[in-house]
Amino acid sequence: MATLIDGKKISQEIKDELKEKVAKLKEDGISISLAVIQVGNNPASTVYVGNKKKACAYVGIESLAYELPEETTEEELLQLVQELNEKKEVNGILVQLPLPGHIDEDKVIQAISPAKDVDGFHPQSVGALSIGQKGFVSCTPAGIIELLKRSGIAIDGKECVIVGRSNIVGKPMALLLLRENGTVTVCHSHTADLKEVTRRADILVVAIGKAKMIDADYIKEGAVVIDVGMDRDENGKLCGDVDFESAKEKAGAITPVPGGVGPMTIAMLMNNCVESALMQK
Protein backbone atom coordinates (compact mmCIF):
# COMPACT_ATOMS: atom_id res chain seq x y z
CA MET A 1 0.00 0.00 0.00
CA ALA A 2 1.50 3.32 -1.10
CA THR A 3 2.48 6.17 1.21
CA LEU A 4 0.33 9.22 0.53
CA ILE A 5 2.27 12.35 -0.52
CA ASP A 6 0.29 15.14 1.13
CA GLY A 7 0.42 18.24 -1.08
CA LYS A 8 -1.89 20.19 1.24
CA LYS A 9 0.44 19.74 4.20
CA ILE A 10 3.65 20.49 2.24
CA SER A 11 2.14 23.53 0.49
CA GLN A 12 1.05 24.86 3.90
CA GLU A 13 4.66 24.52 5.17
CA ILE A 14 5.88 26.53 2.15
CA LYS A 15 3.22 29.22 2.61
CA ASP A 16 4.09 29.52 6.31
CA GLU A 17 7.79 29.97 5.43
CA LEU A 18 6.86 32.61 2.84
CA LYS A 19 4.54 34.39 5.29
CA GLU A 20 7.49 34.82 7.64
CA LYS A 21 9.73 36.02 4.80
CA VAL A 22 7.13 38.54 3.58
CA ALA A 23 6.66 39.91 7.12
CA LYS A 24 10.45 40.46 7.38
CA LEU A 25 10.52 42.18 3.97
CA LYS A 26 7.67 44.48 5.07
CA GLU A 27 9.76 45.47 8.11
CA ASP A 28 12.48 46.47 5.63
CA GLY A 29 9.95 48.54 3.68
CA ILE A 30 9.52 46.05 0.82
CA SER A 31 5.91 45.16 -0.01
CA ILE A 32 4.93 42.66 -2.69
CA SER A 33 2.01 42.80 -5.10
CA LEU A 34 0.68 40.42 -7.75
CA ALA A 35 -1.60 41.53 -10.59
CA VAL A 36 -4.04 38.81 -11.68
CA ILE A 37 -5.91 39.27 -14.96
CA GLN A 38 -8.93 37.18 -15.87
CA VAL A 39 -10.78 37.64 -19.16
CA GLY A 40 -14.33 36.28 -19.24
CA ASN A 41 -15.90 34.11 -16.55
CA ASN A 42 -14.73 30.55 -17.18
CA PRO A 43 -15.93 28.79 -13.96
CA ALA A 44 -12.69 26.80 -13.46
CA SER A 45 -10.61 29.96 -13.97
CA THR A 46 -12.75 31.82 -11.42
CA VAL A 47 -12.05 29.08 -8.84
CA TYR A 48 -8.28 29.17 -9.58
CA VAL A 49 -8.17 32.98 -9.37
CA GLY A 50 -10.06 32.85 -6.07
CA ASN A 51 -7.55 30.35 -4.66
CA LYS A 52 -4.65 32.56 -5.76
CA LYS A 53 -6.20 35.60 -4.05
CA LYS A 54 -6.69 33.58 -0.83
CA ALA A 55 -3.06 32.43 -0.90
CA CYS A 56 -1.86 36.02 -1.45
CA ALA A 57 -3.90 37.22 1.54
CA TYR A 58 -2.49 34.44 3.73
CA VAL A 59 1.15 35.04 2.79
CA GLY A 60 0.84 38.84 2.97
CA ILE A 61 1.09 39.63 -0.75
CA GLU A 62 -1.26 42.28 -2.12
CA SER A 63 -3.33 40.98 -5.02
CA LEU A 64 -4.66 43.35 -7.66
CA ALA A 65 -7.58 41.79 -9.54
CA TYR A 66 -8.39 42.77 -13.13
CA GLU A 67 -11.61 41.00 -14.11
CA LEU A 68 -12.26 41.85 -17.75
CA PRO A 69 -15.33 41.04 -19.85
CA GLU A 70 -15.26 38.21 -22.42
CA GLU A 71 -15.36 40.72 -25.30
CA THR A 72 -12.14 42.48 -24.23
CA THR A 73 -9.98 42.84 -27.35
CA GLU A 74 -6.45 41.49 -27.67
CA GLU A 75 -5.22 45.06 -28.05
CA GLU A 76 -6.90 46.16 -24.78
CA LEU A 77 -5.41 43.21 -22.91
CA LEU A 78 -1.92 43.84 -24.30
CA GLN A 79 -2.21 47.50 -23.31
CA LEU A 80 -3.11 46.53 -19.72
CA VAL A 81 -0.15 44.13 -19.56
CA GLN A 82 2.14 46.92 -20.80
CA GLU A 83 0.84 49.33 -18.13
CA LEU A 84 1.44 46.71 -15.41
CA ASN A 85 4.96 46.04 -16.78
CA GLU A 86 5.74 49.71 -16.20
CA LYS A 87 4.21 49.97 -12.70
CA LYS A 88 7.04 49.75 -10.20
CA GLU A 89 4.74 48.66 -7.38
CA VAL A 90 3.58 45.56 -9.31
CA ASN A 91 6.07 42.69 -8.83
CA GLY A 92 4.32 39.87 -10.65
CA ILE A 93 1.79 39.62 -13.50
CA LEU A 94 -0.39 36.58 -14.04
CA VAL A 95 -2.84 36.20 -16.92
CA GLN A 96 -5.24 33.35 -16.14
CA LEU A 97 -5.45 30.84 -19.01
CA PRO A 98 -7.31 29.82 -21.09
CA LEU A 99 -8.14 33.13 -22.77
CA PRO A 100 -11.17 33.59 -25.07
CA GLY A 101 -10.59 32.26 -28.60
CA HIS A 102 -10.17 35.68 -30.23
CA ILE A 103 -7.04 36.44 -28.15
CA ASP A 104 -3.63 34.98 -29.03
CA GLU A 105 -2.31 33.45 -25.77
CA ASP A 106 1.31 33.31 -27.00
CA LYS A 107 1.27 37.01 -27.84
CA VAL A 108 -0.05 37.86 -24.36
CA ILE A 109 2.50 35.63 -22.57
CA GLN A 110 5.32 37.20 -24.59
CA ALA A 111 4.10 40.70 -23.68
CA ILE A 112 4.67 40.11 -19.94
CA SER A 113 8.05 41.38 -18.75
CA PRO A 114 10.30 38.35 -17.96
CA ALA A 115 11.12 40.09 -14.65
CA LYS A 116 7.42 39.84 -13.69
CA ASP A 117 6.64 36.49 -15.32
CA VAL A 118 5.72 34.65 -12.09
CA ASP A 119 3.96 31.88 -14.07
CA GLY A 120 7.27 31.02 -15.76
CA PHE A 121 5.66 30.80 -19.22
CA HIS A 122 7.63 33.52 -21.06
CA PRO A 123 10.01 32.12 -23.74
CA GLN A 124 12.90 33.84 -21.93
CA SER A 125 12.04 32.03 -18.66
CA VAL A 126 11.75 28.70 -20.50
CA GLY A 127 15.04 29.34 -22.33
CA ALA A 128 16.83 30.15 -19.06
CA LEU A 129 15.57 26.87 -17.57
CA SER A 130 16.72 24.87 -20.58
CA ILE A 131 20.31 26.15 -20.32
CA GLY A 132 20.45 26.11 -16.53
CA GLN A 133 20.32 29.85 -15.91
CA LYS A 134 18.29 31.68 -13.27
CA GLY A 135 14.71 32.55 -14.12
CA PHE A 136 11.14 31.81 -13.12
CA VAL A 137 10.10 28.17 -13.34
CA SER A 138 6.59 27.07 -14.25
CA CYS A 139 4.78 26.59 -10.90
CA THR A 140 3.43 23.04 -11.28
CA PRO A 141 6.77 21.36 -12.18
CA ALA A 142 8.57 23.44 -9.51
CA GLY A 143 5.94 22.29 -7.00
CA ILE A 144 6.49 18.65 -7.93
CA ILE A 145 10.24 18.95 -7.26
CA GLU A 146 9.43 20.42 -3.82
CA LEU A 147 6.94 17.60 -3.14
CA LEU A 148 9.62 15.01 -3.89
CA LYS A 149 12.37 16.73 -1.91
CA ARG A 150 10.24 17.47 1.14
CA SER A 151 8.96 13.87 1.13
CA GLY A 152 12.55 12.61 1.29
CA ILE A 153 12.43 11.11 -2.22
CA ALA A 154 15.82 11.14 -3.95
CA ILE A 155 15.84 12.07 -7.65
CA ASP A 156 19.59 11.71 -8.30
CA GLY A 157 20.28 8.67 -10.50
CA LYS A 158 16.61 7.63 -10.63
CA GLU A 159 14.76 6.57 -13.77
CA CYS A 160 12.14 9.32 -14.26
CA VAL A 161 9.32 8.97 -16.79
CA ILE A 162 6.92 11.80 -17.69
CA VAL A 163 3.69 11.05 -19.55
CA GLY A 164 2.75 14.25 -21.41
CA ARG A 165 4.85 16.86 -23.25
CA SER A 166 2.96 20.13 -22.69
CA ASN A 167 4.82 23.43 -22.41
CA ILE A 168 3.29 24.02 -18.97
CA VAL A 169 4.12 20.68 -17.31
CA GLY A 170 5.78 17.97 -19.40
CA LYS A 171 8.72 19.84 -20.95
CA PRO A 172 9.74 21.96 -17.92
CA MET A 173 9.30 18.89 -15.69
CA ALA A 174 11.83 17.01 -17.82
CA LEU A 175 14.34 19.87 -17.53
CA LEU A 176 13.91 20.14 -13.74
CA LEU A 177 14.35 16.39 -13.21
CA LEU A 178 17.48 16.53 -15.39
CA ARG A 179 18.75 19.40 -13.26
CA GLU A 180 18.35 17.10 -10.22
CA ASN A 181 20.38 14.36 -12.02
CA GLY A 182 17.43 12.12 -12.87
CA THR A 183 17.54 10.00 -16.04
CA VAL A 184 14.53 11.31 -17.94
CA THR A 185 12.19 9.87 -20.59
CA VAL A 186 9.25 11.88 -21.95
CA CYS A 187 6.28 9.91 -23.34
CA HIS A 188 3.37 11.19 -25.43
CA SER A 189 0.55 10.06 -27.71
CA HIS A 190 3.00 8.64 -30.28
CA THR A 191 5.06 6.59 -27.80
CA ALA A 192 5.18 2.95 -28.84
CA ASP A 193 4.27 0.53 -25.99
CA LEU A 194 3.70 3.13 -23.30
CA LYS A 195 3.34 0.51 -20.54
CA GLU A 196 6.79 -0.88 -21.23
CA VAL A 197 8.33 2.58 -20.80
CA THR A 198 6.33 3.64 -17.72
CA ARG A 199 7.08 0.35 -15.94
CA ARG A 200 10.76 1.30 -15.91
CA ALA A 201 10.07 4.45 -13.88
CA ASP A 202 11.26 4.91 -10.30
CA ILE A 203 9.45 8.26 -10.48
CA LEU A 204 6.40 8.48 -12.77
CA VAL A 205 4.85 11.91 -13.49
CA VAL A 206 1.51 11.77 -15.30
CA ALA A 207 0.13 14.89 -17.04
CA ILE A 208 -2.04 13.84 -19.98
CA GLY A 209 -5.54 15.12 -19.18
CA LYS A 210 -7.28 11.71 -19.49
CA ALA A 211 -9.23 10.60 -16.44
CA LYS A 212 -7.83 7.48 -14.69
CA MET A 213 -5.86 6.37 -17.78
CA ILE A 214 -2.82 5.12 -15.86
CA ASP A 215 -3.59 2.10 -13.69
CA ALA A 216 -1.43 -0.45 -11.83
CA ASP A 217 -0.43 -2.14 -15.13
CA TYR A 218 1.64 0.93 -16.05
CA ILE A 219 3.48 1.11 -12.72
CA LYS A 220 6.65 -0.55 -11.46
CA GLU A 221 6.36 -2.10 -7.98
CA GLY A 222 7.29 0.55 -5.39
CA ALA A 223 7.49 3.48 -7.83
CA VAL A 224 6.69 7.08 -6.86
CA VAL A 225 3.61 8.23 -8.80
CA ILE A 226 2.87 11.95 -9.24
CA ASP A 227 -0.59 12.66 -10.70
CA VAL A 228 -0.91 16.11 -12.30
CA GLY A 229 -4.37 15.45 -13.78
CA MET A 230 -7.50 17.40 -12.88
CA ASP A 231 -10.34 15.51 -14.53
CA ARG A 232 -13.92 14.44 -13.81
CA ASP A 233 -14.88 10.76 -13.64
CA GLU A 234 -18.13 9.23 -14.97
CA ASN A 235 -19.99 10.53 -11.87
CA GLY A 236 -18.64 14.08 -12.29
CA LYS A 237 -16.31 13.62 -9.30
CA LEU A 238 -12.85 15.23 -9.38
CA CYS A 239 -10.12 12.69 -10.20
CA GLY A 240 -6.65 12.52 -11.74
CA ASP A 241 -5.01 10.95 -14.78
CA VAL A 242 -4.06 7.99 -12.54
CA ASP A 243 -6.55 5.35 -11.40
CA PHE A 244 -5.76 5.97 -7.72
CA GLU A 245 -7.45 2.87 -6.28
CA SER A 246 -5.53 0.44 -8.47
CA ALA A 247 -2.24 2.42 -8.50
CA LYS A 248 -1.96 2.77 -4.71
CA GLU A 249 -1.73 -1.02 -4.35
CA LYS A 250 1.46 -1.11 -6.43
CA ALA A 251 3.16 2.28 -5.96
CA GLY A 252 5.54 3.02 -3.11
CA ALA A 253 4.28 6.61 -2.81
CA ILE A 254 1.50 8.48 -4.61
CA THR A 255 -0.16 11.92 -4.77
CA PRO A 256 -3.96 12.08 -4.41
CA VAL A 257 -6.33 14.22 -6.49
CA PRO A 258 -7.41 16.58 -5.03
CA GLY A 259 -4.83 17.46 -2.37
CA GLY A 260 -1.63 16.48 -4.18
CA VAL A 261 -0.02 18.61 -6.88
CA GLY A 262 -2.77 21.31 -7.03
CA PRO A 263 -1.98 23.10 -3.75
CA MET A 264 1.76 23.03 -4.61
CA THR A 265 1.19 25.00 -7.82
CA ILE A 266 -0.25 27.92 -5.85
CA ALA A 267 2.46 27.70 -3.15
CA MET A 268 5.16 27.96 -5.85
CA LEU A 269 3.35 30.90 -7.46
CA MET A 270 3.60 32.68 -4.09
CA ASN A 271 7.28 31.73 -3.95
CA ASN A 272 7.85 33.20 -7.44
CA CYS A 273 6.13 36.45 -6.35
CA VAL A 274 8.50 36.78 -3.40
CA GLU A 275 11.50 36.01 -5.67
CA SER A 276 10.34 38.63 -8.21
CA ALA A 277 10.17 41.32 -5.52
CA LEU A 278 13.67 40.44 -4.28
CA MET A 279 15.08 40.50 -7.82
CA GLN A 280 13.43 43.84 -8.63
CA LYS A 281 14.77 45.43 -5.43
Short mmCIF file of N, CA and C in Angstrom, two decimals, residues 2-127:
data_model
loop_
_atom_site.label_atom_id
_atom_site.label_comp_id
_atom_site.label_asym_id
_atom_site.label_seq_id
_atom_site.Cartn_x
_atom_site.Cartn_y
_atom_site.Cartn_z
N ALA A 2 0.63 2.14 -0.92
CA ALA A 2 1.50 3.32 -1.10
C ALA A 2 1.37 4.33 0.04
N THR A 3 2.49 5.01 0.32
CA THR A 3 2.48 6.17 1.21
C THR A 3 1.83 7.33 0.47
N LEU A 4 0.98 8.07 1.15
CA LEU A 4 0.33 9.22 0.53
C LEU A 4 1.24 10.45 0.62
N ILE A 5 1.48 11.10 -0.52
CA ILE A 5 2.27 12.35 -0.52
C ILE A 5 1.27 13.49 -0.37
N ASP A 6 1.31 14.15 0.77
CA ASP A 6 0.29 15.14 1.13
C ASP A 6 0.67 16.55 0.66
N GLY A 7 0.13 16.93 -0.50
CA GLY A 7 0.42 18.24 -1.08
C GLY A 7 -0.15 19.39 -0.26
N LYS A 8 -1.28 19.15 0.40
CA LYS A 8 -1.89 20.19 1.24
C LYS A 8 -0.95 20.56 2.37
N LYS A 9 -0.42 19.53 3.03
CA LYS A 9 0.44 19.74 4.20
C LYS A 9 1.75 20.43 3.77
N ILE A 10 2.35 19.94 2.68
CA ILE A 10 3.65 20.49 2.24
C ILE A 10 3.47 21.91 1.71
N SER A 11 2.37 22.16 1.00
CA SER A 11 2.14 23.53 0.49
C SER A 11 1.91 24.49 1.65
N GLN A 12 1.28 24.02 2.71
CA GLN A 12 1.05 24.86 3.90
C GLN A 12 2.39 25.24 4.55
N GLU A 13 3.31 24.26 4.62
CA GLU A 13 4.66 24.52 5.17
C GLU A 13 5.33 25.64 4.36
N ILE A 14 5.24 25.54 3.02
CA ILE A 14 5.88 26.53 2.15
C ILE A 14 5.24 27.90 2.36
N LYS A 15 3.92 27.94 2.42
CA LYS A 15 3.22 29.22 2.61
C LYS A 15 3.57 29.84 3.97
N ASP A 16 3.71 29.00 4.98
CA ASP A 16 4.09 29.52 6.31
C ASP A 16 5.50 30.12 6.28
N GLU A 17 6.41 29.44 5.57
CA GLU A 17 7.79 29.97 5.43
C GLU A 17 7.76 31.31 4.70
N LEU A 18 6.95 31.37 3.64
CA LEU A 18 6.86 32.61 2.84
C LEU A 18 6.22 33.74 3.64
N LYS A 19 5.22 33.40 4.44
CA LYS A 19 4.54 34.39 5.29
C LYS A 19 5.55 35.10 6.19
N GLU A 20 6.45 34.29 6.76
CA GLU A 20 7.49 34.82 7.64
C GLU A 20 8.44 35.75 6.86
N LYS A 21 8.82 35.27 5.67
CA LYS A 21 9.73 36.02 4.80
C LYS A 21 9.12 37.36 4.39
N VAL A 22 7.83 37.33 4.03
CA VAL A 22 7.13 38.54 3.58
C VAL A 22 7.02 39.54 4.74
N ALA A 23 6.76 39.03 5.94
CA ALA A 23 6.66 39.91 7.12
C ALA A 23 8.00 40.62 7.36
N LYS A 24 9.10 39.87 7.21
CA LYS A 24 10.45 40.46 7.38
C LYS A 24 10.71 41.51 6.31
N LEU A 25 10.32 41.23 5.07
CA LEU A 25 10.52 42.18 3.97
C LEU A 25 9.73 43.46 4.23
N LYS A 26 8.51 43.30 4.77
CA LYS A 26 7.67 44.48 5.07
C LYS A 26 8.35 45.36 6.12
N GLU A 27 9.01 44.71 7.09
CA GLU A 27 9.76 45.47 8.11
C GLU A 27 10.87 46.30 7.47
N ASP A 28 11.42 45.75 6.36
CA ASP A 28 12.48 46.47 5.63
C ASP A 28 11.91 47.43 4.58
N GLY A 29 10.59 47.59 4.61
CA GLY A 29 9.95 48.54 3.68
C GLY A 29 9.70 47.98 2.29
N ILE A 30 9.78 46.65 2.15
CA ILE A 30 9.52 46.05 0.82
C ILE A 30 8.17 45.34 0.85
N SER A 31 7.21 45.86 0.07
CA SER A 31 5.91 45.16 -0.01
C SER A 31 5.82 44.50 -1.39
N ILE A 32 5.00 43.47 -1.46
CA ILE A 32 4.93 42.66 -2.69
C ILE A 32 3.51 42.68 -3.22
N SER A 33 3.37 42.86 -4.54
CA SER A 33 2.01 42.80 -5.10
C SER A 33 1.99 42.00 -6.40
N LEU A 34 0.90 41.27 -6.57
CA LEU A 34 0.68 40.42 -7.75
C LEU A 34 -0.56 40.91 -8.46
N ALA A 35 -0.44 41.16 -9.78
CA ALA A 35 -1.60 41.53 -10.59
C ALA A 35 -2.14 40.28 -11.28
N VAL A 36 -3.41 40.00 -11.06
CA VAL A 36 -4.04 38.81 -11.68
C VAL A 36 -5.11 39.28 -12.66
N ILE A 37 -4.95 38.86 -13.92
CA ILE A 37 -5.91 39.27 -14.96
C ILE A 37 -6.73 38.06 -15.40
N GLN A 38 -8.04 38.23 -15.36
CA GLN A 38 -8.93 37.18 -15.87
C GLN A 38 -9.84 37.79 -16.92
N VAL A 39 -9.90 37.15 -18.09
CA VAL A 39 -10.78 37.64 -19.16
C VAL A 39 -11.94 36.66 -19.31
N GLY A 40 -13.16 37.16 -19.17
CA GLY A 40 -14.33 36.28 -19.24
C GLY A 40 -14.57 35.62 -17.89
N ASN A 41 -15.58 34.72 -17.84
CA ASN A 41 -15.90 34.11 -16.55
C ASN A 41 -15.94 32.59 -16.62
N ASN A 42 -14.88 32.01 -17.18
CA ASN A 42 -14.73 30.55 -17.18
C ASN A 42 -14.80 30.08 -15.72
N PRO A 43 -15.73 29.17 -15.37
CA PRO A 43 -15.93 28.79 -13.96
C PRO A 43 -14.67 28.23 -13.30
N ALA A 44 -13.92 27.38 -14.03
CA ALA A 44 -12.69 26.80 -13.46
C ALA A 44 -11.66 27.90 -13.19
N SER A 45 -11.54 28.85 -14.14
CA SER A 45 -10.61 29.96 -13.97
C SER A 45 -10.98 30.81 -12.75
N THR A 46 -12.28 31.02 -12.56
CA THR A 46 -12.75 31.82 -11.42
C THR A 46 -12.34 31.15 -10.10
N VAL A 47 -12.46 29.83 -10.05
CA VAL A 47 -12.05 29.08 -8.84
C VAL A 47 -10.54 29.24 -8.62
N TYR A 48 -9.74 29.05 -9.70
CA TYR A 48 -8.28 29.17 -9.58
C TYR A 48 -7.88 30.57 -9.12
N VAL A 49 -8.49 31.59 -9.73
CA VAL A 49 -8.17 32.98 -9.37
C VAL A 49 -8.50 33.23 -7.90
N GLY A 50 -9.66 32.72 -7.47
CA GLY A 50 -10.06 32.85 -6.07
C GLY A 50 -9.04 32.23 -5.13
N ASN A 51 -8.56 31.03 -5.48
CA ASN A 51 -7.55 30.35 -4.66
C ASN A 51 -6.24 31.14 -4.60
N LYS A 52 -5.89 31.76 -5.72
CA LYS A 52 -4.65 32.56 -5.76
C LYS A 52 -4.78 33.79 -4.86
N LYS A 53 -5.96 34.42 -4.90
CA LYS A 53 -6.20 35.60 -4.05
C LYS A 53 -6.12 35.21 -2.57
N LYS A 54 -6.71 34.06 -2.22
CA LYS A 54 -6.69 33.58 -0.83
C LYS A 54 -5.26 33.35 -0.37
N ALA A 55 -4.46 32.71 -1.24
CA ALA A 55 -3.06 32.43 -0.90
C ALA A 55 -2.28 33.73 -0.71
N CYS A 56 -2.53 34.71 -1.58
CA CYS A 56 -1.86 36.02 -1.45
C CYS A 56 -2.18 36.64 -0.09
N ALA A 57 -3.47 36.62 0.27
CA ALA A 57 -3.90 37.22 1.54
C ALA A 57 -3.22 36.52 2.71
N TYR A 58 -3.09 35.20 2.63
CA TYR A 58 -2.49 34.44 3.73
C TYR A 58 -1.00 34.77 3.90
N VAL A 59 -0.31 34.83 2.75
CA VAL A 59 1.15 35.04 2.79
C VAL A 59 1.51 36.51 3.08
N GLY A 60 0.57 37.42 2.74
CA GLY A 60 0.84 38.84 2.97
C GLY A 60 1.20 39.60 1.71
N ILE A 61 0.83 39.00 0.56
CA ILE A 61 1.09 39.63 -0.75
C ILE A 61 -0.21 40.34 -1.17
N GLU A 62 -0.07 41.56 -1.65
CA GLU A 62 -1.26 42.28 -2.12
C GLU A 62 -1.65 41.75 -3.49
N SER A 63 -2.92 41.41 -3.68
CA SER A 63 -3.33 40.98 -5.02
C SER A 63 -4.22 42.02 -5.67
N LEU A 64 -3.89 42.37 -6.90
CA LEU A 64 -4.66 43.35 -7.66
C LEU A 64 -5.44 42.57 -8.71
N ALA A 65 -6.76 42.59 -8.62
CA ALA A 65 -7.58 41.79 -9.54
C ALA A 65 -8.07 42.64 -10.71
N TYR A 66 -7.86 42.12 -11.91
CA TYR A 66 -8.39 42.77 -13.13
C TYR A 66 -9.32 41.76 -13.78
N GLU A 67 -10.63 41.94 -13.54
CA GLU A 67 -11.61 41.00 -14.11
C GLU A 67 -12.25 41.67 -15.33
N LEU A 68 -11.85 41.19 -16.50
CA LEU A 68 -12.26 41.85 -17.75
C LEU A 68 -13.37 41.05 -18.44
N PRO A 69 -14.27 41.76 -19.15
CA PRO A 69 -15.33 41.04 -19.85
C PRO A 69 -14.80 40.19 -21.00
N GLU A 70 -15.57 39.16 -21.35
CA GLU A 70 -15.26 38.21 -22.42
C GLU A 70 -14.88 38.91 -23.73
N GLU A 71 -15.57 40.05 -24.00
CA GLU A 71 -15.36 40.72 -25.30
C GLU A 71 -14.16 41.66 -25.32
N THR A 72 -13.37 41.68 -24.24
CA THR A 72 -12.14 42.48 -24.23
C THR A 72 -11.30 42.13 -25.45
N THR A 73 -10.77 43.13 -26.15
CA THR A 73 -9.98 42.84 -27.35
C THR A 73 -8.55 42.49 -26.95
N GLU A 74 -7.87 41.85 -27.88
CA GLU A 74 -6.45 41.49 -27.67
C GLU A 74 -5.63 42.76 -27.40
N GLU A 75 -5.94 43.78 -28.16
CA GLU A 75 -5.22 45.06 -28.05
C GLU A 75 -5.38 45.66 -26.64
N GLU A 76 -6.62 45.62 -26.13
CA GLU A 76 -6.90 46.16 -24.78
C GLU A 76 -6.13 45.38 -23.71
N LEU A 77 -6.11 44.06 -23.87
CA LEU A 77 -5.41 43.21 -22.91
C LEU A 77 -3.90 43.47 -22.95
N LEU A 78 -3.36 43.58 -24.15
CA LEU A 78 -1.92 43.84 -24.30
C LEU A 78 -1.55 45.21 -23.71
N GLN A 79 -2.45 46.16 -23.87
CA GLN A 79 -2.21 47.50 -23.31
C GLN A 79 -2.16 47.45 -21.78
N LEU A 80 -3.09 46.67 -21.18
CA LEU A 80 -3.11 46.53 -19.72
C LEU A 80 -1.82 45.87 -19.23
N VAL A 81 -1.39 44.82 -19.94
CA VAL A 81 -0.15 44.13 -19.56
C VAL A 81 1.02 45.11 -19.60
N GLN A 82 1.06 45.93 -20.65
CA GLN A 82 2.14 46.92 -20.80
C GLN A 82 2.14 47.92 -19.64
N GLU A 83 0.95 48.39 -19.26
CA GLU A 83 0.84 49.33 -18.13
C GLU A 83 1.36 48.70 -16.84
N LEU A 84 1.01 47.41 -16.63
CA LEU A 84 1.44 46.71 -15.41
C LEU A 84 2.95 46.44 -15.43
N ASN A 85 3.50 46.19 -16.63
CA ASN A 85 4.96 46.04 -16.78
C ASN A 85 5.68 47.28 -16.25
N GLU A 86 5.09 48.44 -16.53
CA GLU A 86 5.74 49.71 -16.20
C GLU A 86 5.50 50.16 -14.75
N LYS A 87 4.51 49.57 -14.09
CA LYS A 87 4.21 49.97 -12.70
C LYS A 87 5.23 49.36 -11.75
N LYS A 88 5.99 50.22 -11.11
CA LYS A 88 7.04 49.75 -10.20
C LYS A 88 6.48 48.94 -9.02
N GLU A 89 5.28 49.34 -8.57
CA GLU A 89 4.74 48.66 -7.38
C GLU A 89 4.18 47.26 -7.66
N VAL A 90 4.05 46.90 -8.95
CA VAL A 90 3.58 45.56 -9.31
C VAL A 90 4.81 44.65 -9.53
N ASN A 91 4.89 43.58 -8.73
CA ASN A 91 6.07 42.69 -8.83
C ASN A 91 5.85 41.51 -9.76
N GLY A 92 4.60 41.03 -9.81
CA GLY A 92 4.32 39.87 -10.65
C GLY A 92 3.04 40.09 -11.43
N ILE A 93 3.00 39.52 -12.66
CA ILE A 93 1.79 39.62 -13.50
C ILE A 93 1.38 38.20 -13.90
N LEU A 94 0.11 37.91 -13.69
CA LEU A 94 -0.39 36.58 -14.04
C LEU A 94 -1.64 36.75 -14.89
N VAL A 95 -1.64 36.19 -16.08
CA VAL A 95 -2.84 36.20 -16.92
C VAL A 95 -3.42 34.79 -16.87
N GLN A 96 -4.62 34.67 -16.32
CA GLN A 96 -5.24 33.35 -16.14
C GLN A 96 -5.61 32.76 -17.51
N LEU A 97 -5.12 31.55 -17.77
CA LEU A 97 -5.45 30.84 -19.01
C LEU A 97 -6.54 29.81 -18.71
N PRO A 98 -7.35 29.39 -19.69
CA PRO A 98 -7.31 29.82 -21.09
C PRO A 98 -7.96 31.20 -21.29
N LEU A 99 -7.54 31.85 -22.38
CA LEU A 99 -8.14 33.13 -22.77
C LEU A 99 -9.21 32.86 -23.82
N PRO A 100 -10.16 33.79 -24.01
CA PRO A 100 -11.17 33.59 -25.07
C PRO A 100 -10.49 33.39 -26.43
N GLY A 101 -11.16 32.67 -27.31
CA GLY A 101 -10.59 32.26 -28.60
C GLY A 101 -10.04 33.37 -29.48
N HIS A 102 -10.59 34.59 -29.34
CA HIS A 102 -10.17 35.68 -30.23
C HIS A 102 -8.85 36.34 -29.77
N ILE A 103 -8.29 35.86 -28.66
CA ILE A 103 -7.04 36.44 -28.15
C ILE A 103 -5.91 35.42 -28.29
N ASP A 104 -4.79 35.85 -28.82
CA ASP A 104 -3.63 34.98 -29.03
C ASP A 104 -2.85 34.85 -27.70
N GLU A 105 -2.95 33.66 -27.08
CA GLU A 105 -2.31 33.45 -25.77
C GLU A 105 -0.80 33.67 -25.83
N ASP A 106 -0.16 33.18 -26.89
CA ASP A 106 1.31 33.31 -27.00
C ASP A 106 1.72 34.78 -27.00
N LYS A 107 0.96 35.58 -27.74
CA LYS A 107 1.27 37.01 -27.84
C LYS A 107 1.19 37.67 -26.46
N VAL A 108 0.17 37.27 -25.69
CA VAL A 108 -0.05 37.86 -24.36
C VAL A 108 1.07 37.43 -23.40
N ILE A 109 1.42 36.15 -23.44
CA ILE A 109 2.50 35.63 -22.57
C ILE A 109 3.81 36.36 -22.88
N GLN A 110 4.07 36.54 -24.19
CA GLN A 110 5.32 37.20 -24.59
C GLN A 110 5.34 38.68 -24.23
N ALA A 111 4.17 39.27 -24.02
CA ALA A 111 4.10 40.70 -23.68
C ALA A 111 4.47 40.96 -22.21
N ILE A 112 4.35 39.93 -21.37
CA ILE A 112 4.67 40.11 -19.94
C ILE A 112 6.18 40.23 -19.78
N SER A 113 6.61 41.21 -18.99
CA SER A 113 8.05 41.38 -18.75
C SER A 113 8.60 40.13 -18.08
N PRO A 114 9.72 39.55 -18.59
CA PRO A 114 10.30 38.35 -17.96
C PRO A 114 10.61 38.55 -16.48
N ALA A 115 10.84 39.80 -16.07
CA ALA A 115 11.12 40.09 -14.65
C ALA A 115 9.87 39.95 -13.78
N LYS A 116 8.68 39.95 -14.44
CA LYS A 116 7.42 39.84 -13.69
C LYS A 116 6.64 38.58 -14.05
N ASP A 117 7.29 37.69 -14.79
CA ASP A 117 6.64 36.49 -15.32
C ASP A 117 6.58 35.38 -14.26
N VAL A 118 5.75 35.59 -13.22
CA VAL A 118 5.72 34.65 -12.09
C VAL A 118 5.13 33.28 -12.45
N ASP A 119 4.46 33.18 -13.61
CA ASP A 119 3.96 31.88 -14.07
C ASP A 119 5.08 31.04 -14.71
N GLY A 120 6.16 31.73 -15.12
CA GLY A 120 7.27 31.02 -15.76
C GLY A 120 6.99 30.54 -17.17
N PHE A 121 6.06 31.24 -17.87
CA PHE A 121 5.66 30.80 -19.22
C PHE A 121 6.37 31.56 -20.34
N HIS A 122 6.99 32.71 -20.02
CA HIS A 122 7.63 33.52 -21.06
C HIS A 122 8.76 32.74 -21.72
N PRO A 123 8.93 32.85 -23.07
CA PRO A 123 10.01 32.12 -23.74
C PRO A 123 11.38 32.36 -23.10
N GLN A 124 11.61 33.56 -22.57
CA GLN A 124 12.90 33.84 -21.93
C GLN A 124 13.08 33.01 -20.65
N SER A 125 11.99 32.85 -19.88
CA SER A 125 12.04 32.03 -18.66
C SER A 125 12.30 30.57 -19.02
N VAL A 126 11.60 30.10 -20.06
CA VAL A 126 11.75 28.70 -20.50
C VAL A 126 13.16 28.47 -21.03
N GLY A 127 13.68 29.44 -21.79
CA GLY A 127 15.04 29.34 -22.33
C GLY A 127 16.08 29.29 -21.22
#
